[in-house]
C-alpha positions as a Python dict, from the first residue, in 0.01 Angstrom:
ca = {
    (1, 'M'): (0, 0, 0),
    (2, 'K'): (308, -216, 44),
    (3, 'Y'): (287, -541, 241),
    (4, 'L'): (565, -760, 369),
    (5, 'L'): (495, -1131, 341),
    (6, 'V'): (706, -1324, 591),
    (7, 'Y'): (732, -1698, 541),
    (8, 'Y'): (760, -1951, 822),
    (9, 'G'): (849, -2314, 758),
    (10, 'G'): (765, -2485, 433),
    (11, 'G'): (1063, -2717, 411),
    (12, 'T'): (1349, -2745, 166),
    (13, 'P'): (1300, -2947, -154),
    (14, 'E'): (1523, -3250, -192),
    (15, 'G'): (1652, -3362, -528),
    (16, 'E'): (1642, -3192, -865),
    (17, 'E'): (1289, -3304, -952),
    (18, 'E'): (1140, -3167, -630),
    (19, 'Q'): (1342, -2843, -663),
    (20, 'A'): (1209, -2796, -1018),
    (21, 'A'): (851, -2853, -901),
    (22, 'V'): (889, -2600, -620),
    (23, 'M'): (1045, -2340, -851),
    (24, 'K'): (760, -2395, -1097),
    (25, 'A'): (506, -2335, -818),
    (26, 'W'): (678, -2008, -718),
    (27, 'T'): (697, -1892, -1081),
    (28, 'E'): (328, -1967, -1137),
    (29, 'W'): (226, -1786, -817),
    (30, 'F'): (436, -1478, -895),
    (31, 'T'): (299, -1478, -1252),
    (32, 'E'): (-57, -1494, -1116),
    (33, 'L'): (13, -1198, -884),
    (34, 'G'): (171, -1002, -1169),
    (35, 'P'): (274, -643, -1095),
    (36, 'A'): (151, -673, -735),
    (37, 'V'): (488, -838, -661),
    (38, 'T'): (729, -549, -603),
    (39, 'D'): (1012, -770, -472),
    (40, 'P'): (994, -1149, -497),
    (41, 'G'): (1232, -1167, -203),
    (42, 'N'): (1451, -1460, -104),
    (43, 'P'): (1459, -1758, 124),
    (44, 'F'): (1659, -1711, 444),
    (45, 'S'): (1970, -1915, 523),
    (46, 'G'): (1869, -2009, 875),
    (47, 'K'): (2153, -1811, 1033),
    (48, 'V'): (2004, -1542, 1255),
    (49, 'A'): (2108, -1320, 1546),
    (50, 'S'): (1898, -1086, 1756),
    (51, 'V'): (2009, -755, 1905),
    (52, 'G'): (1849, -633, 2229),
    (53, 'S'): (1785, -277, 2345),
    (54, 'E'): (2108, -280, 2546),
    (55, 'G'): (2305, -386, 2239),
    (56, 'A'): (2355, -748, 2343),
    (57, 'V'): (2373, -985, 2046),
    (58, 'E'): (2240, -1338, 2082),
    (59, 'D'): (2227, -1629, 1841),
    (60, 'G'): (1876, -1707, 1727),
    (61, 'P'): (1561, -1519, 1632),
    (62, 'V'): (1325, -1308, 1835),
    (63, 'G'): (1045, -1565, 1845),
    (64, 'E'): (1007, -1806, 1553),
    (65, 'A'): (1266, -1797, 1275),
    (66, 'A'): (1133, -1685, 939),
    (67, 'S'): (1219, -1882, 626),
    (68, 'G'): (1190, -1602, 368),
    (69, 'Y'): (1003, -1294, 249),
    (70, 'S'): (841, -1112, -43),
    (71, 'L'): (702, -759, -87),
    (72, 'L'): (380, -685, -267),
    (73, 'E'): (127, -413, -335),
    (74, 'A'): (-230, -467, -218),
    (75, 'E'): (-531, -248, -146),
    (76, 'T'): (-590, -378, 209),
    (77, 'L'): (-457, -631, 459),
    (78, 'E'): (-742, -859, 355),
    (79, 'D'): (-635, -828, -10),
    (80, 'A'): (-272, -908, 83),
    (81, 'S'): (-388, -1207, 288),
    (82, 'E'): (-597, -1337, -3),
    (83, 'K'): (-297, -1302, -235),
    (84, 'A'): (-82, -1489, 20),
    (85, 'K'): (-315, -1791, 16),
    (86, 'G'): (-156, -1911, -308),
    (87, 'C'): (198, -1905, -167),
    (88, 'P'): (392, -2230, -217),
    (89, 'V'): (514, -2212, 143),
    (90, 'I'): (158, -2291, 255),
    (91, 'A'): (139, -2591, 23),
    (92, 'G'): (463, -2711, 186),
    (93, 'G'): (308, -2701, 534),
    (94, 'G'): (430, -2354, 630),
    (95, 'R'): (259, -2026, 714),
    (96, 'V'): (264, -1672, 575),
    (97, 'A'): (226, -1351, 774),
    (98, 'A'): (117, -1037, 587),
    (99, 'Q'): (210, -705, 746),
    (100, 'A'): (139, -357, 617),
    (101, 'A'): (426, -113, 582),
    (102, 'A'): (336, 220, 742),
    (103, 'R'): (330, 524, 520),
    (104, 'L'): (567, 783, 661),
    (105, 'Q'): (524, 1146, 579),
    (106, 'R'): (842, 1297, 451),
    (107, 'A'): (936, 1652, 530),
}
């Protein structure tokens, strides 16, 4: 089953040395997860707008702004959550939410 990992917080590395260390941590984590990673995703820019049911557009998120995402395959929500524990965002003081993608039946 596919799971969306949504990242919150974690900070931005400063300087080339810190950026290299963070990239190394991401590479090692993705390598550890192997083929479970179906889309490594991207960090978010911080620019966000929300659209309400009446079509009104407002600056800012619905709730807390996310800092990035990845998609992975896992057997269960518990399995996805265990895989998420190694995420570098957590080591940087952030959090990760794992959410299952519903399987839709196609006609």
